[in-house]
Amino acid sequence: MRTLITILLISCGGWACADELRWGFATADGMPYVDVHEQQLRGGFIYQLGQLASQQLGFDAAFVETPNKRIDEFMQRGRIHVICNSNPQWIDKPERYHWSAPLYSEEDVLLLHSQHAPISNLHELHGKTVGTQLGYVYSEELMEAFAKQQIIRQDLRDHSAGLNLLHKQRLDAIIDMRRPLRFQLAKRADTPLRINPWVIERYNMHCTYSPQLPVSAELLDRTLQELRDKGLIEQMLNKI
């Protein structure tokens, strides 16, 4: 998944510091991926990955909030050098960019109110209103159902707003990545909300690099793959 404003944690004259590697992030991804306070990335998996990979490459890490609709612009202009938690299917003409090997996997699932019956296929969502993240791209079948208004898409301001609407049963379901939903539910032990068993889509997560990347793509590839192969990426995801 995939989205808003732009803030650098480290500022230099203009955009660039010679020894700075700039990582894009989407606030809407939520924890465990991003922990954002006052529009600055303070923690979460993307923060930890960016810090660790940058350090190993001899760079300072900077983090830039990146709206989904401006990923291409930011990448082409060098506003960001790297964006992770991404997949080639979510970007127009992905062949324009260099993509890392798969680093971890995710899956889109539904969050339901406990008073609602489980949902086992797309047809059972027809006529229902589903909370979504602004600018996010979902499975081809689901996007087609949204376009035909067989399923009503309602973009949510943030995770908390969506959970509140679902709690009040003003939504029929929320669709999101499993890890952020699991993180939110763990903080709400008495919630009547639950993750639906049906997996809408499984996919691999990659990082993709700007043409303005200040280090060779092959070197960044090796660095990220080494973190994956040593189990450090999985460890970071599981510890948060």
Short mmCIF file of C-alpha atoms in Angstrom, two decimals:
data_model
loop_
_atom_site.label_atom_id
_atom_site.label_comp_id
_atom_site.label_asym_id
_atom_site.label_seq_id
_atom_site.Cartn_x
_atom_site.Cartn_y
_atom_site.Cartn_z
CA MET A 1 0.00 0.00 0.00
CA ARG A 2 0.94 3.43 -0.42
CA THR A 3 0.45 8.08 0.80
CA LEU A 4 0.71 13.20 2.62
CA ILE A 5 2.86 16.97 2.76
CA THR A 6 6.65 17.11 2.71
CA ILE A 7 9.06 17.64 5.58
CA LEU A 8 12.77 16.96 5.87
CA LEU A 9 14.09 15.90 9.22
CA ILE A 10 17.54 17.12 8.24
CA SER A 11 17.76 20.34 6.30
CA CYS A 12 20.65 21.70 4.27
CA GLY A 13 20.95 24.44 1.72
CA GLY A 14 18.33 23.65 -0.94
CA TRP A 15 17.28 20.00 -0.97
CA ALA A 16 20.53 18.15 -0.95
CA CYS A 17 23.24 17.29 1.49
CA ALA A 18 26.14 15.53 -0.18
CA ASP A 19 26.15 12.74 2.42
CA GLU A 20 22.38 12.42 2.83
CA LEU A 21 20.15 9.55 1.73
CA ARG A 22 16.51 10.66 1.58
CA TRP A 23 13.79 8.12 2.29
CA GLY A 24 10.16 8.76 1.37
CA PHE A 25 7.40 7.62 3.69
CA ALA A 26 3.59 7.59 3.78
CA THR A 27 1.94 8.70 7.02
CA ALA A 28 -1.16 6.63 6.22
CA ASP A 29 0.85 3.39 6.39
CA GLY A 30 0.76 3.73 10.17
CA MET A 31 2.59 1.65 12.74
CA PRO A 32 4.49 -0.63 12.72
CA TYR A 33 5.74 1.00 9.52
CA VAL A 34 5.82 4.69 10.40
CA ASP A 35 5.51 6.59 13.70
CA VAL A 36 4.86 10.23 12.80
CA HIS A 37 4.71 13.13 15.27
CA GLU A 38 4.21 16.75 14.18
CA GLN A 39 4.72 15.70 10.55
CA GLN A 40 8.13 14.18 11.29
CA LEU A 41 9.05 10.51 11.18
CA ARG A 42 10.19 9.56 14.69
CA GLY A 43 10.12 5.77 14.62
CA GLY A 44 8.70 2.63 13.08
CA PHE A 45 10.12 0.11 10.63
CA ILE A 46 10.83 2.57 7.80
CA TYR A 47 12.73 4.83 10.20
CA GLN A 48 14.81 1.93 11.54
CA LEU A 49 15.49 0.50 8.07
CA GLY A 50 16.47 3.90 6.68
CA GLN A 51 18.80 4.64 9.58
CA LEU A 52 20.49 1.23 9.46
CA ALA A 53 20.92 1.02 5.68
CA SER A 54 22.11 4.64 5.43
CA GLN A 55 24.64 4.12 8.21
CA GLN A 56 26.06 1.03 6.51
CA LEU A 57 26.45 3.01 3.28
CA GLY A 58 28.12 5.96 5.03
CA PHE A 59 25.19 8.39 4.69
CA ASP A 60 22.98 10.35 7.07
CA ALA A 61 19.32 9.36 6.80
CA ALA A 62 16.65 11.98 6.09
CA PHE A 63 12.94 11.28 5.82
CA VAL A 64 10.48 13.05 3.53
CA GLU A 65 6.72 12.69 3.80
CA THR A 66 5.61 11.70 0.31
CA PRO A 67 2.02 11.86 -1.00
CA ASN A 68 1.13 8.89 -3.21
CA LYS A 69 0.26 11.15 -6.10
CA ARG A 70 3.68 12.83 -5.94
CA ILE A 71 5.92 9.78 -5.70
CA ASP A 72 6.90 10.03 -9.37
CA GLU A 73 7.60 13.76 -9.13
CA PHE A 74 9.68 13.38 -5.96
CA MET A 75 11.62 10.43 -7.39
CA GLN A 76 12.37 12.09 -10.72
CA ARG A 77 13.46 15.37 -9.12
CA GLY A 78 15.55 13.67 -6.44
CA ARG A 79 13.35 15.02 -3.65
CA ILE A 80 13.55 11.46 -2.36
CA HIS A 81 16.12 8.80 -3.21
CA VAL A 82 14.36 5.70 -1.89
CA ILE A 83 10.82 4.69 -1.02
CA CYS A 84 10.03 1.34 0.58
CA ASN A 85 6.83 -0.46 1.56
CA SER A 86 6.09 -0.44 -2.15
CA ASN A 87 5.31 -2.75 -5.02
CA PRO A 88 5.80 -2.31 -8.80
CA GLN A 89 2.06 -2.81 -9.37
CA TRP A 90 1.28 0.39 -7.48
CA ILE A 91 3.35 2.75 -9.64
CA ASP A 92 2.71 3.84 -13.22
CA LYS A 93 5.42 2.51 -15.56
CA PRO A 94 7.47 0.83 -12.81
CA GLU A 95 10.18 -0.05 -15.32
CA ARG A 96 11.39 3.57 -15.06
CA TYR A 97 12.84 2.74 -11.65
CA HIS A 98 15.23 0.25 -10.12
CA TRP A 99 13.51 -2.10 -7.68
CA SER A 100 15.09 -4.01 -4.83
CA ALA A 101 14.54 -7.72 -4.35
CA PRO A 102 11.45 -8.60 -2.27
CA LEU A 103 12.27 -7.71 1.34
CA TYR A 104 9.15 -8.92 3.19
CA SER A 105 5.51 -9.67 2.44
CA GLU A 106 2.16 -8.17 3.39
CA GLU A 107 -1.48 -8.89 2.75
CA ASP A 108 -4.67 -6.89 2.47
CA VAL A 109 -7.45 -8.01 4.81
CA LEU A 110 -10.74 -6.68 6.10
CA LEU A 111 -11.51 -5.36 9.56
CA LEU A 112 -15.10 -6.06 10.60
CA HIS A 113 -17.37 -5.32 13.53
CA SER A 114 -18.00 -8.46 15.58
CA GLN A 115 -21.74 -8.10 14.92
CA HIS A 116 -21.15 -8.48 11.18
CA ALA A 117 -20.95 -11.88 9.51
CA PRO A 118 -17.55 -12.96 8.14
CA ILE A 119 -16.86 -12.19 4.49
CA SER A 120 -15.29 -14.87 2.31
CA ASN A 121 -15.24 -13.37 -1.19
CA LEU A 122 -15.56 -10.16 -3.16
CA HIS A 123 -19.20 -10.73 -4.10
CA GLU A 124 -20.19 -10.62 -0.42
CA LEU A 125 -18.83 -7.05 -0.28
CA HIS A 126 -21.17 -5.83 -3.04
CA GLY A 127 -23.43 -3.04 -1.80
CA LYS A 128 -21.26 -2.41 1.25
CA THR A 129 -19.23 0.67 2.21
CA VAL A 130 -15.56 -0.06 2.79
CA GLY A 131 -13.09 2.31 4.46
CA THR A 132 -9.90 2.77 2.43
CA GLN A 133 -6.73 4.85 2.46
CA LEU A 134 -6.63 7.86 0.12
CA GLY A 135 -4.57 7.14 -2.98
CA TYR A 136 -4.00 3.47 -2.16
CA VAL A 137 -4.16 0.87 -4.92
CA TYR A 138 -5.82 -2.45 -4.11
CA SER A 139 -6.29 -5.70 -6.03
CA GLU A 140 -7.39 -5.39 -9.64
CA GLU A 141 -10.75 -7.02 -8.89
CA LEU A 142 -11.44 -4.72 -5.94
CA MET A 143 -10.44 -1.59 -7.88
CA GLU A 144 -12.81 -2.64 -10.67
CA ALA A 145 -15.63 -3.13 -8.15
CA PHE A 146 -14.94 0.35 -6.75
CA ALA A 147 -14.97 1.85 -10.25
CA LYS A 148 -18.33 0.21 -11.03
CA GLN A 149 -19.65 1.27 -7.58
CA GLN A 150 -20.50 -2.34 -6.80
CA ILE A 151 -18.61 -1.65 -3.57
CA ILE A 152 -18.59 1.88 -2.13
CA ARG A 153 -15.12 3.21 -1.38
CA GLN A 154 -14.83 5.73 1.47
CA ASP A 155 -11.37 7.24 1.92
CA LEU A 156 -10.46 7.70 5.57
CA ARG A 157 -8.53 10.56 7.17
CA ASP A 158 -6.43 8.20 9.28
CA HIS A 159 -6.52 4.87 11.10
CA SER A 160 -8.19 6.28 14.23
CA ALA A 161 -11.01 7.89 12.26
CA GLY A 162 -11.65 4.63 10.42
CA LEU A 163 -11.71 2.54 13.58
CA ASN A 164 -14.13 4.99 15.20
CA LEU A 165 -16.52 4.84 12.22
CA LEU A 166 -16.40 1.04 12.13
CA HIS A 167 -16.94 0.85 15.90
CA LYS A 168 -20.11 2.92 15.42
CA GLN A 169 -21.04 0.67 12.45
CA ARG A 170 -21.04 3.62 10.07
CA LEU A 171 -18.80 1.53 7.82
CA ASP A 172 -19.30 -2.10 6.85
CA ALA A 173 -15.58 -2.86 6.80
CA ILE A 174 -12.10 -1.38 6.56
CA ILE A 175 -9.48 -2.74 4.18
CA ASP A 176 -5.85 -2.37 5.16
CA MET A 177 -2.56 -4.21 5.52
CA ARG A 178 -2.54 -6.90 8.18
CA ARG A 179 0.36 -5.54 10.26
CA PRO A 180 -1.10 -2.04 10.85
CA LEU A 181 -4.51 -3.51 11.69
CA ARG A 182 -2.96 -5.99 14.11
CA PHE A 183 -0.96 -3.16 15.71
CA GLN A 184 -4.09 -1.04 16.20
CA LEU A 185 -6.13 -3.90 17.66
CA ALA A 186 -3.37 -4.78 20.12
CA LYS A 187 -3.83 -1.31 21.67
CA ARG A 188 -7.59 -1.83 22.01
CA ALA A 189 -8.10 -5.06 23.94
CA ASP A 190 -11.82 -4.44 24.50
CA THR A 191 -12.65 -3.47 20.91
CA PRO A 192 -15.56 -5.22 19.15
CA LEU A 193 -13.54 -5.17 15.92
CA ARG A 194 -11.78 -8.18 14.45
CA ILE A 195 -9.68 -9.12 11.44
CA ASN A 196 -11.62 -11.15 8.86
CA PRO A 197 -9.97 -14.50 7.90
CA TRP A 198 -10.27 -14.00 4.12
CA VAL A 199 -7.05 -12.66 2.58
CA ILE A 200 -7.91 -10.32 -0.29
CA GLU A 201 -4.39 -10.17 -1.71
CA ARG A 202 -0.85 -11.17 -0.75
CA TYR A 203 2.11 -9.28 -2.17
CA ASN A 204 5.81 -8.69 -1.74
CA MET A 205 7.20 -5.40 -0.50
CA HIS A 206 10.18 -3.75 -2.18
CA CYS A 207 12.16 -0.54 -2.10
CA THR A 208 12.46 1.47 -5.29
CA TYR A 209 15.18 4.00 -6.10
CA SER A 210 15.27 7.43 -7.69
CA PRO A 211 17.45 8.04 -10.78
CA GLN A 212 19.13 10.64 -8.52
CA LEU A 213 20.25 7.97 -6.01
CA PRO A 214 23.66 9.15 -4.65
CA VAL A 215 25.01 5.59 -4.40
CA SER A 216 24.97 2.74 -6.91
CA ALA A 217 21.69 0.83 -7.03
CA GLU A 218 23.65 -2.41 -6.88
CA LEU A 219 25.28 -1.40 -3.60
CA LEU A 220 21.95 -0.47 -2.04
CA ASP A 221 20.52 -3.76 -3.35
CA ARG A 222 23.26 -5.71 -1.61
CA THR A 223 22.84 -3.76 1.63
CA LEU A 224 19.08 -4.36 1.80
CA GLN A 225 19.36 -8.02 0.79
CA GLU A 226 22.00 -8.59 3.46
CA LEU A 227 19.67 -7.10 6.09
CA ARG A 228 16.90 -9.38 4.83
CA ASP A 229 19.05 -12.52 4.64
CA LYS A 230 20.42 -11.99 8.16
CA GLY A 231 16.85 -11.83 9.45
CA LEU A 232 17.20 -8.22 10.58
CA ILE A 233 14.25 -6.95 8.53
CA GLU A 234 11.93 -9.59 9.96
CA GLN A 235 13.33 -8.87 13.41
CA MET A 236 12.59 -5.15 13.10
CA LEU A 237 9.04 -5.84 11.91
CA ASN A 238 8.35 -8.27 14.74
CA LYS A 239 9.83 -6.17 17.56
CA ILE A 240 7.75 -3.06 16.98
#
